Amino acid sequence: MLVSKHNDVVTVPEILSLEDFMANPPEGMEWVHEQLLEKTGMTLKHSEIQFNIGFYWRSYINSNQQGGKVYTEVPCRTYTPLLSLSGMSK
């Protein structure tokens, strides 16, 4: 059970890992820093920007015969490397 930002009680499946989330992502939720967070609603400006990026990317891959697909609002896995600054010269 999760209490949303709008004080609604939301029932979500038990998600213990990124693999659980990727296998069964709950509607309206994101996996951020190893925890479930409620997605905030999209604004019209966000939707317009998202459409334009998708349109121009699709145009690019078609004009360059790259192939592939363009998606929006999909679950994704991100990678953030931890950089070690020890041993770096200034």
PDB file of N, CA and C in Angstrom:
ATOM      1  N   MET A   1       0.852  -1.175   0.000  1.00  0.00           N
ATOM      2  CA  MET A   1       0.000   0.000   0.000  1.00  0.00           C
ATOM      3  C   MET A   1       0.892   1.229   0.000  1.00  0.00           C
ATOM      4  N   LEU A   2       0.438   2.269  -0.674  1.00  0.00           N
ATOM      5  CA  LEU A   2       1.187   3.502  -0.799  1.00  0.00           C
ATOM      6  C   LEU A   2       0.214   4.654  -0.719  1.00  0.00           C
ATOM      7  N   VAL A   3       0.569   5.711  -0.021  1.00  0.00           N
ATOM      8  CA  VAL A   3      -0.272   6.904   0.017  1.00  0.00           C
ATOM      9  C   VAL A   3       0.282   7.870  -1.005  1.00  0.00           C
ATOM     10  N   SER A   4      -0.562   8.278  -1.951  1.00  0.00           N
ATOM     11  CA  SER A   4      -0.106   9.140  -3.029  1.00  0.00           C
ATOM     12  C   SER A   4       0.030  10.579  -2.565  1.00  0.00           C
ATOM     13  N   LYS A   5       0.594  11.410  -3.419  1.00  0.00           N
ATOM     14  CA  LYS A   5       0.758  12.831  -3.130  1.00  0.00           C
ATOM     15  C   LYS A   5      -0.599  13.529  -3.013  1.00  0.00           C
ATOM     16  N   HIS A   6      -1.613  12.882  -3.527  1.00  0.00           N
ATOM     17  CA  HIS A   6      -2.965  13.440  -3.474  1.00  0.00           C
ATOM     18  C   HIS A   6      -3.766  12.840  -2.332  1.00  0.00           C
ATOM     19  N   ASN A   7      -3.069  12.194  -1.372  1.00  0.00           N
ATOM     20  CA  ASN A   7      -3.663  11.549  -0.199  1.00  0.00           C
ATOM     21  C   ASN A   7      -4.612  10.410  -0.548  1.00  0.00           C
ATOM     22  N   ASP A   8      -4.451   9.832  -1.728  1.00  0.00           N
ATOM     23  CA  ASP A   8      -5.219   8.657  -2.099  1.00  0.00           C
ATOM     24  C   ASP A   8      -4.417   7.427  -1.695  1.00  0.00           C
ATOM     25  N   VAL A   9      -5.092   6.389  -1.258  1.00  0.00           N
ATOM     26  CA  VAL A   9      -4.410   5.138  -0.936  1.00  0.00           C
ATOM     27  C   VAL A   9      -4.388   4.310  -2.210  1.00  0.00           C
ATOM     28  N   VAL A  10      -3.193   3.903  -2.590  1.00  0.00           N
ATOM     29  CA  VAL A  10      -3.002   3.157  -3.825  1.00  0.00           C
ATOM     30  C   VAL A  10      -2.424   1.797  -3.470  1.00  0.00           C
ATOM     31  N   THR A  11      -2.983   0.741  -4.021  1.00  0.00           N
ATOM     32  CA  THR A  11      -2.455  -0.594  -3.805  1.00  0.00           C
ATOM     33  C   THR A  11      -1.568  -0.948  -4.988  1.00  0.00           C
ATOM     34  N   VAL A  12      -0.333  -1.307  -4.707  1.00  0.00           N
ATOM     35  CA  VAL A  12       0.603  -1.687  -5.762  1.00  0.00           C
ATOM     36  C   VAL A  12       1.180  -3.049  -5.406  1.00  0.00           C
ATOM     37  N   PRO A  13       1.591  -3.814  -6.432  1.00  0.00           N
ATOM     38  CA  PRO A  13       2.206  -5.102  -6.134  1.00  0.00           C
ATOM     39  C   PRO A  13       3.504  -4.898  -5.369  1.00  0.00           C
ATOM     40  N   GLU A  14       3.916  -5.912  -4.625  1.00  0.00           N
ATOM     41  CA  GLU A  14       5.151  -5.797  -3.859  1.00  0.00           C
ATOM     42  C   GLU A  14       6.339  -5.747  -4.820  1.00  0.00           C
ATOM     43  N   ILE A  15       7.039  -4.652  -4.786  1.00  0.00           N
ATOM     44  CA  ILE A  15       8.191  -4.438  -5.657  1.00  0.00           C
ATOM     45  C   ILE A  15       9.420  -4.328  -4.757  1.00  0.00           C
ATOM     46  N   LEU A  16      10.331  -5.276  -4.885  1.00  0.00           N
ATOM     47  CA  LEU A  16      11.501  -5.296  -4.026  1.00  0.00           C
ATOM     48  C   LEU A  16      12.787  -4.962  -4.774  1.00  0.00           C
ATOM     49  N   SER A  17      12.730  -4.991  -6.113  1.00  0.00           N
ATOM     50  CA  SER A  17      13.950  -4.760  -6.880  1.00  0.00           C
ATOM     51  C   SER A  17      13.595  -4.142  -8.221  1.00  0.00           C
ATOM     52  N   LEU A  18      14.611  -3.651  -8.908  1.00  0.00           N
ATOM     53  CA  LEU A  18      14.410  -3.117 -10.249  1.00  0.00           C
ATOM     54  C   LEU A  18      13.867  -4.190 -11.184  1.00  0.00           C
ATOM     55  N   GLU A  19      14.330  -5.415 -11.006  1.00  0.00           N
ATOM     56  CA  GLU A  19      13.845  -6.514 -11.846  1.00  0.00           C
ATOM     57  C   GLU A  19      12.348  -6.735 -11.641  1.00  0.00           C
ATOM     58  N   ASP A  20      11.878  -6.660 -10.383  1.00  0.00           N
ATOM     59  CA  ASP A  20      10.439  -6.773 -10.113  1.00  0.00           C
ATOM     60  C   ASP A  20       9.687  -5.653 -10.815  1.00  0.00           C
ATOM     61  N   PHE A  21      10.222  -4.430 -10.710  1.00  0.00           N
ATOM     62  CA  PHE A  21       9.572  -3.280 -11.336  1.00  0.00           C
ATOM     63  C   PHE A  21       9.516  -3.429 -12.852  1.00  0.00           C
ATOM     64  N   MET A  22      10.628  -3.845 -13.461  1.00  0.00           N
ATOM     65  CA  MET A  22      10.664  -3.995 -14.922  1.00  0.00           C
ATOM     66  C   MET A  22       9.717  -5.095 -15.392  1.00  0.00           C
ATOM     67  N   ALA A  23       9.563  -6.136 -14.583  1.00  0.00           N
ATOM     68  CA  ALA A  23       8.681  -7.243 -14.955  1.00  0.00           C
ATOM     69  C   ALA A  23       7.205  -6.865 -14.839  1.00  0.00           C
ATOM     70  N   ASN A  24       6.879  -5.986 -13.883  1.00  0.00           N
ATOM     71  CA  ASN A  24       5.474  -5.633 -13.655  1.00  0.00           C
ATOM     72  C   ASN A  24       5.383  -4.197 -13.128  1.00  0.00           C
ATOM     73  N   PRO A  25       5.636  -3.189 -14.002  1.00  0.00           N
ATOM     74  CA  PRO A  25       5.613  -1.807 -13.512  1.00  0.00           C
ATOM     75  C   PRO A  25       4.198  -1.357 -13.164  1.00  0.00           C
ATOM     76  N   PRO A  26       3.965  -0.915 -11.930  1.00  0.00           N
ATOM     77  CA  PRO A  26       2.634  -0.442 -11.553  1.00  0.00           C
ATOM     78  C   PRO A  26       2.273   0.837 -12.315  1.00  0.00           C
ATOM     79  N   GLU A  27       1.036   0.954 -12.689  1.00  0.00           N
ATOM     80  CA  GLU A  27       0.547   2.131 -13.411  1.00  0.00           C
ATOM     81  C   GLU A  27       0.775   3.392 -12.589  1.00  0.00           C
ATOM     82  N   GLY A  28       1.329   4.417 -13.215  1.00  0.00           N
ATOM     83  CA  GLY A  28       1.497   5.702 -12.554  1.00  0.00           C
ATOM     84  C   GLY A  28       2.643   5.779 -11.568  1.00  0.00           C
ATOM     85  N   MET A  29       3.553   4.797 -11.616  1.00  0.00           N
ATOM     86  CA  MET A  29       4.669   4.770 -10.668  1.00  0.00           C
ATOM     87  C   MET A  29       5.992   4.752 -11.428  1.00  0.00           C
ATOM     88  N   GLU A  30       7.038   5.262 -10.781  1.00  0.00           N
ATOM     89  CA  GLU A  30       8.390   5.234 -11.322  1.00  0.00           C
ATOM     90  C   GLU A  30       9.312   4.580 -10.295  1.00  0.00           C
ATOM     91  N   TRP A  31      10.415   4.016 -10.773  1.00  0.00           N
ATOM     92  CA  TRP A  31      11.437   3.431  -9.912  1.00  0.00           C
ATOM     93  C   TRP A  31      12.603   4.411  -9.893  1.00  0.00           C
ATOM     94  N   VAL A  32      12.809   5.091  -8.766  1.00  0.00           N
ATOM     95  CA  VAL A  32      13.843   6.109  -8.642  1.00  0.00           C
ATOM     96  C   VAL A  32      14.641   5.842  -7.371  1.00  0.00           C
ATOM     97  N   HIS A  33      15.947   5.718  -7.522  1.00  0.00           N
ATOM     98  CA  HIS A  33      16.836   5.480  -6.380  1.00  0.00           C
ATOM     99  C   HIS A  33      16.334   4.339  -5.490  1.00  0.00           C
ATOM    100  N   GLU A  34      15.973   3.237  -6.137  1.00  0.00           N
ATOM    101  CA  GLU A  34      15.551   2.006  -5.478  1.00  0.00           C
ATOM    102  C   GLU A  34      14.287   2.141  -4.640  1.00  0.00           C
ATOM    103  N   GLN A  35      13.370   3.019  -5.070  1.00  0.00           N
ATOM    104  CA  GLN A  35      12.069   3.088  -4.416  1.00  0.00           C
ATOM    105  C   GLN A  35      11.002   3.514  -5.424  1.00  0.00           C
ATOM    106  N   LEU A  36       9.766   3.138  -5.125  1.00  0.00           N
ATOM    107  CA  LEU A  36       8.639   3.516  -5.977  1.00  0.00           C
ATOM    108  C   LEU A  36       8.207   4.940  -5.667  1.00  0.00           C
ATOM    109  N   LEU A  37       8.013   5.731  -6.706  1.00  0.00           N
ATOM    110  CA  LEU A  37       7.497   7.082  -6.565  1.00  0.00           C
ATOM    111  C   LEU A  37       6.328   7.270  -7.499  1.00  0.00           C
ATOM    112  N   GLU A  38       5.364   8.025  -7.068  1.00  0.00           N
ATOM    113  CA  GLU A  38       4.213   8.331  -7.913  1.00  0.00           C
ATOM    114  C   GLU A  38       4.632   9.323  -8.988  1.00  0.00           C
ATOM    115  N   LYS A  39       4.253   9.039 -10.239  1.00  0.00           N
ATOM    116  CA  LYS A  39       4.526   9.982 -11.314  1.00  0.00           C
ATOM    117  C   LYS A  39       3.622  11.185 -11.151  1.00  0.00           C
ATOM    118  N   THR A  40       4.186  12.336 -11.408  1.00  0.00           N
ATOM    119  CA  THR A  40       3.346  13.532 -11.413  1.00  0.00           C
ATOM    120  C   THR A  40       2.721  13.647 -12.795  1.00  0.00           C
ATOM    121  N   GLY A  41       1.586  14.307 -12.884  1.00  0.00           N
ATOM    122  CA  GLY A  41       0.894  14.440 -14.160  1.00  0.00           C
ATOM    123  C   GLY A  41       1.682  15.260 -15.156  1.00  0.00           C
ATOM    124  N   MET A  42       1.499  14.951 -16.411  1.00  0.00           N
ATOM    125  CA  MET A  42       2.152  15.698 -17.467  1.00  0.00           C
ATOM    126  C   MET A  42       1.433  17.022 -17.690  1.00  0.00           C
ATOM    127  N   THR A  43       2.197  18.024 -18.017  1.00  0.00           N
ATOM    128  CA  THR A  43       1.613  19.303 -18.402  1.00  0.00           C
ATOM    129  C   THR A  43       1.489  19.337 -19.922  1.00  0.00           C
ATOM    130  N   LEU A  44       0.748  20.284 -20.433  1.00  0.00           N
ATOM    131  CA  LEU A  44       0.648  20.431 -21.885  1.00  0.00           C
ATOM    132  C   LEU A  44       2.011  20.733 -22.501  1.00  0.00           C
ATOM    133  N   LYS A  45       2.799  21.557 -21.823  1.00  0.00           N
ATOM    134  CA  LYS A  45       4.133  21.886 -22.335  1.00  0.00           C
ATOM    135  C   LYS A  45       5.004  20.635 -22.399  1.00  0.00           C
ATOM    136  N   HIS A  46       4.965  19.799 -21.364  1.00  0.00           N
ATOM    137  CA  HIS A  46       5.720  18.548 -21.359  1.00  0.00           C
ATOM    138  C   HIS A  46       5.297  17.664 -22.529  1.00  0.00           C
ATOM    139  N   SER A  47       4.000  17.558 -22.735  1.00  0.00           N
ATOM    140  CA  SER A  47       3.478  16.736 -23.819  1.00  0.00           C
ATOM    141  C   SER A  47       3.933  17.263 -25.184  1.00  0.00           C
ATOM    142  N   GLU A  48       3.918  18.566 -25.356  1.00  0.00           N
ATOM    143  CA  GLU A  48       4.357  19.180 -26.620  1.00  0.00           C
ATOM    144  C   GLU A  48       5.843  18.901 -26.868  1.00  0.00           C
ATOM    145  N   ILE A  49       6.654  19.083 -25.839  1.00  0.00           N
ATOM    146  CA  ILE A  49       8.096  18.836 -25.969  1.00  0.00           C
ATOM    147  C   ILE A  49       8.348  17.370 -26.292  1.00  0.00           C
ATOM    148  N   GLN A  50       7.667  16.489 -25.597  1.00  0.00           N
ATOM    149  CA  GLN A  50       7.824  15.051 -25.815  1.00  0.00           C
ATOM    150  C   GLN A  50       7.447  14.682 -27.253  1.00  0.00           C
ATOM    151  N   PHE A  51       6.349  15.231 -27.747  1.00  0.00           N
ATOM    152  CA  PHE A  51       5.927  14.960 -29.118  1.00  0.00           C
ATOM    153  C   PHE A  51       6.971  15.450 -30.114  1.00  0.00           C
ATOM    154  N   ASN A  52       7.454  16.686 -29.916  1.00  0.00           N
ATOM    155  CA  ASN A  52       8.427  17.261 -30.850  1.00  0.00           C
ATOM    156  C   ASN A  52       9.721  16.462 -30.884  1.00  0.00           C
ATOM    157  N   ILE A  53      10.210  16.060 -29.728  1.00  0.00           N
ATOM    158  CA  ILE A  53      11.431  15.246 -29.693  1.00  0.00           C
ATOM    159  C   ILE A  53      11.210  13.933 -30.443  1.00  0.00           C
ATOM    160  N   GLY A  54      10.087  13.283 -30.186  1.00  0.00           N
ATOM    161  CA  GLY A  54       9.776  12.030 -30.876  1.00  0.00           C
ATOM    162  C   GLY A  54       9.642  12.221 -32.376  1.00  0.00           C
ATOM    163  N   PHE A  55       8.981  13.294 -32.793  1.00  0.00           N
ATOM    164  CA  PHE A  55       8.791  13.573 -34.218  1.00  0.00           C
ATOM    165  C   PHE A  55      10.132  13.789 -34.910  1.00  0.00           C
ATOM    166  N   TYR A  56      10.970  14.651 -34.321  1.00  0.00           N
ATOM    167  CA  TYR A  56      12.252  14.946 -34.954  1.00  0.00           C
ATOM    168  C   TYR A  56      13.196  13.745 -34.925  1.00  0.00           C
ATOM    169  N   TRP A  57      13.155  12.959 -33.864  1.00  0.00           N
ATOM    170  CA  TRP A  57      13.988  11.755 -33.816  1.00  0.00           C
ATOM    171  C   TRP A  57      13.539  10.754 -34.867  1.00  0.00           C
ATOM    172  N   ARG A  58      12.214  10.564 -34.997  1.00  0.00           N
ATOM    173  CA  ARG A  58      11.680   9.653 -36.018  1.00  0.00           C
ATOM    174  C   ARG A  58      12.078  10.137 -37.409  1.00  0.00           C
ATOM    175  N   SER A  59      11.965  11.440 -37.662  1.00  0.00           N
ATOM    176  CA  SER A  59      12.353  12.000 -38.964  1.00  0.00           C
ATOM    177  C   SER A  59      13.832  11.744 -39.249  1.00  0.00           C
ATOM    178  N   TYR A  60      14.665  11.922 -38.227  1.00  0.00           N
ATOM    179  CA  TYR A  60      16.102  11.693 -38.379  1.00  0.00           C
ATOM    180  C   TYR A  60      16.399  10.241 -38.727  1.00  0.00           C
ATOM    181  N   ILE A  61      15.840   9.304 -37.959  1.00  0.00           N
ATOM    182  CA  ILE A  61      16.177   7.898 -38.224  1.00  0.00           C
ATOM    183  C   ILE A  61      15.621   7.436 -39.569  1.00  0.00           C
ATOM    184  N   ASN A  62      14.478   8.014 -39.992  1.00  0.00           N
ATOM    185  CA  ASN A  62      13.941   7.651 -41.305  1.00  0.00           C
ATOM    186  C   ASN A  62      14.781   8.241 -42.432  1.00  0.00           C
ATOM    187  N   SER A  63      15.177   9.508 -42.312  1.00  0.00           N
ATOM    188  CA  SER A  63      15.938  10.153 -43.385  1.00  0.00           C
ATOM    189  C   SER A  63      17.341   9.575 -43.521  1.00  0.00           C
ATOM    190  N   ASN A  64      17.885   9.030 -42.455  1.00  0.00           N
ATOM    191  CA  ASN A  64      19.217   8.435 -42.496  1.00  0.00           C
ATOM    192  C   ASN A  64      19.179   6.921 -42.595  1.00  0.00           C
ATOM    193  N   GLN A  65      17.995   6.390 -42.823  1.00  0.00           N
ATOM    194  CA  GLN A  65      17.785   4.949 -42.951  1.00  0.00           C
ATOM    195  C   GLN A  65      18.431   4.174 -41.801  1.00  0.00           C
ATOM    196  N   GLN A  66      18.277   4.713 -40.590  1.00  0.00           N
ATOM    197  CA  GLN A  66      18.840   4.068 -39.406  1.00  0.00           C
ATOM    198  C   GLN A  66      17.986   2.908 -38.929  1.00  0.00           C
ATOM    199  N   GLY A  67      16.689   2.993 -39.159  1.00  0.00           N
ATOM    200  CA  GLY A  67      15.793   1.995 -38.608  1.00  0.00           C
ATOM    201  C   GLY A  67      15.587   2.242 -37.128  1.00  0.00           C
ATOM    202  N   GLY A  68      14.765   1.469 -36.519  1.00  0.00           N
ATOM    203  CA  GLY A  68      14.526   1.610 -35.092  1.00  0.00           C
ATOM    204  C   GLY A  68      13.149   2.172 -34.816  1.00  0.00           C
ATOM    205  N   LYS A  69      12.873   2.403 -33.547  1.00  0.00           N
ATOM    206  CA  LYS A  69      11.567   2.872 -33.102  1.00  0.00           C
ATOM    207  C   LYS A  69      11.739   4.035 -32.144  1.00  0.00           C
ATOM    208  N   VAL A  70      10.703   4.838 -32.051  1.00  0.00           N
ATOM    209  CA  VAL A  70      10.678   5.948 -31.104  1.00  0.00           C
ATOM    210  C   VAL A  70       9.553   5.687 -30.120  1.00  0.00           C
ATOM    211  N   TYR A  71       9.867   5.725 -28.825  1.00  0.00           N
ATOM    212  CA  TYR A  71       8.874   5.509 -27.780  1.00  0.00           C
ATOM    213  C   TYR A  71       8.848   6.699 -26.829  1.00  0.00           C
ATOM    214  N   THR A  72       7.723   6.893 -26.186  1.00  0.00           N
ATOM    215  CA  THR A  72       7.620   7.864 -25.103  1.00  0.00           C
ATOM    216  C   THR A  72       6.962   7.182 -23.914  1.00  0.00           C
ATOM    217  N   GLU A  73       7.258   7.680 -22.725  1.00  0.00           N
ATOM    218  CA  GLU A  73       6.648   7.162 -21.491  1.00  0.00           C
ATOM    219  C   GLU A  73       6.837   5.659 -21.324  1.00  0.00           C
ATOM    220  N   VAL A  74       8.066   5.205 -21.423  1.00  0.00           N
ATOM    221  CA  VAL A  74       8.349   3.786 -21.232  1.00  0.00           C
ATOM    222  C   VAL A  74       9.236   3.600 -20.007  1.00  0.00           C
ATOM    223  N   PRO A  75       9.134   2.460 -19.334  1.00  0.00           N
ATOM    224  CA  PRO A  75      10.063   2.218 -18.233  1.00  0.00           C
ATOM    225  C   PRO A  75      11.458   2.050 -18.807  1.00  0.00           C
ATOM    226  N   CYS A  76      12.434   2.591 -18.128  1.00  0.00           N
ATOM    227  CA  CYS A  76      13.801   2.464 -18.624  1.00  0.00           C
ATOM    228  C   CYS A  76      14.748   2.182 -17.479  1.00  0.00           C
ATOM    229  N   ARG A  77      15.878   1.687 -17.815  1.00  0.00           N
ATOM    230  CA  ARG A  77      16.928   1.408 -16.852  1.00  0.00           C
ATOM    231  C   ARG A  77      18.032   2.424 -17.110  1.00  0.00           C
ATOM    232  N   THR A  78      18.415   3.157 -16.084  1.00  0.00           N
ATOM    233  CA  THR A  78      19.481   4.137 -16.245  1.00  0.00           C
ATOM    234  C   THR A  78      20.719   3.672 -15.506  1.00  0.00           C
ATOM    235  N   TYR A  79      21.825   4.164 -15.923  1.00  0.00           N
ATOM    236  CA  TYR A  79      23.092   3.798 -15.317  1.00  0.00           C
ATOM    237  C   TYR A  79      23.808   5.073 -14.919  1.00  0.00           C
ATOM    238  N   THR A  80      24.128   5.215 -13.664  1.00  0.00           N
ATOM    239  CA  THR A  80      24.867   6.369 -13.168  1.00  0.00           C
ATOM    240  C   THR A  80      26.167   5.866 -12.565  1.00  0.00           C
ATOM    241  N   PRO A  81      27.264   6.027 -13.306  1.00  0.00           N
ATOM    242  CA  PRO A  81      28.533   5.543 -12.762  1.00  0.00           C
ATOM    243  C   PRO A  81      28.996   6.416 -11.608  1.00  0.00           C
ATOM    244  N   LEU A  82      29.635   5.801 -10.645  1.00  0.00           N
ATOM    245  CA  LEU A  82      30.231   6.549  -9.547  1.00  0.00           C
ATOM    246  C   LEU A  82      31.670   6.847  -9.930  1.00  0.00           C
ATOM    247  N   LEU A  83      31.997   8.113  -9.970  1.00  0.00           N
ATOM    248  CA  LEU A  83      33.336   8.518 -10.356  1.00  0.00           C
ATOM    249  C   LEU A  83      34.207   8.672  -9.132  1.00  0.00           C
ATOM    250  N   SER A  84      35.392   8.182  -9.209  1.00  0.00           N
ATOM    251  CA  SER A  84      36.348   8.350  -8.131  1.00  0.00           C
ATOM    252  C   SER A  84      37.274   9.500  -8.484  1.00  0.00           C
ATOM    253  N   LEU A  85      37.359  10.478  -7.611  1.00  0.00           N
ATOM    254  CA  LEU A  85      38.200  11.640  -7.872  1.00  0.00           C
ATOM    255  C   LEU A  85      39.593  11.476  -7.277  1.00  0.00           C
ATOM    256  N   SER A  86      39.821  10.412  -6.537  1.00  0.00           N
ATOM    257  CA  SER A  86      41.142  10.215  -5.933  1.00  0.00           C
ATOM    258  C   SER A  86      42.150   9.910  -7.036  1.00  0.00           C
ATOM    259  N   GLY A  87      43.308  10.503  -6.907  1.00  0.00           N
ATOM    260  CA  GLY A  87      44.349  10.254  -7.884  1.00  0.00           C
ATOM    261  C   GLY A  87      44.275  11.171  -9.097  1.00  0.00           C
ATOM    262  N   MET A  88      43.245  12.023  -9.164  1.00  0.00           N
ATOM    263  CA  MET A  88      43.153  12.944 -10.299  1.00  0.00           C
ATOM    264  C   MET A  88      43.964  14.189  -9.979  1.00  0.00           C
ATOM    265  N   SER A  89      44.715  14.661 -10.951  1.00  0.00           N
ATOM    266  CA  SER A  89      45.496  15.880 -10.740  1.00  0.00           C
ATOM    267  C   SER A  89      44.610  17.099 -10.968  1.00  0.00           C
ATOM    268  N   LYS A  90      44.932  18.182 -10.265  1.00  0.00           N
ATOM    269  CA  LYS A  90      44.131  19.410 -10.402  1.00  0.00           C
ATOM    270  C   LYS A  90      44.700  20.311 -11.452  1.00  0.00           C
TER     271      LYS A  90
END
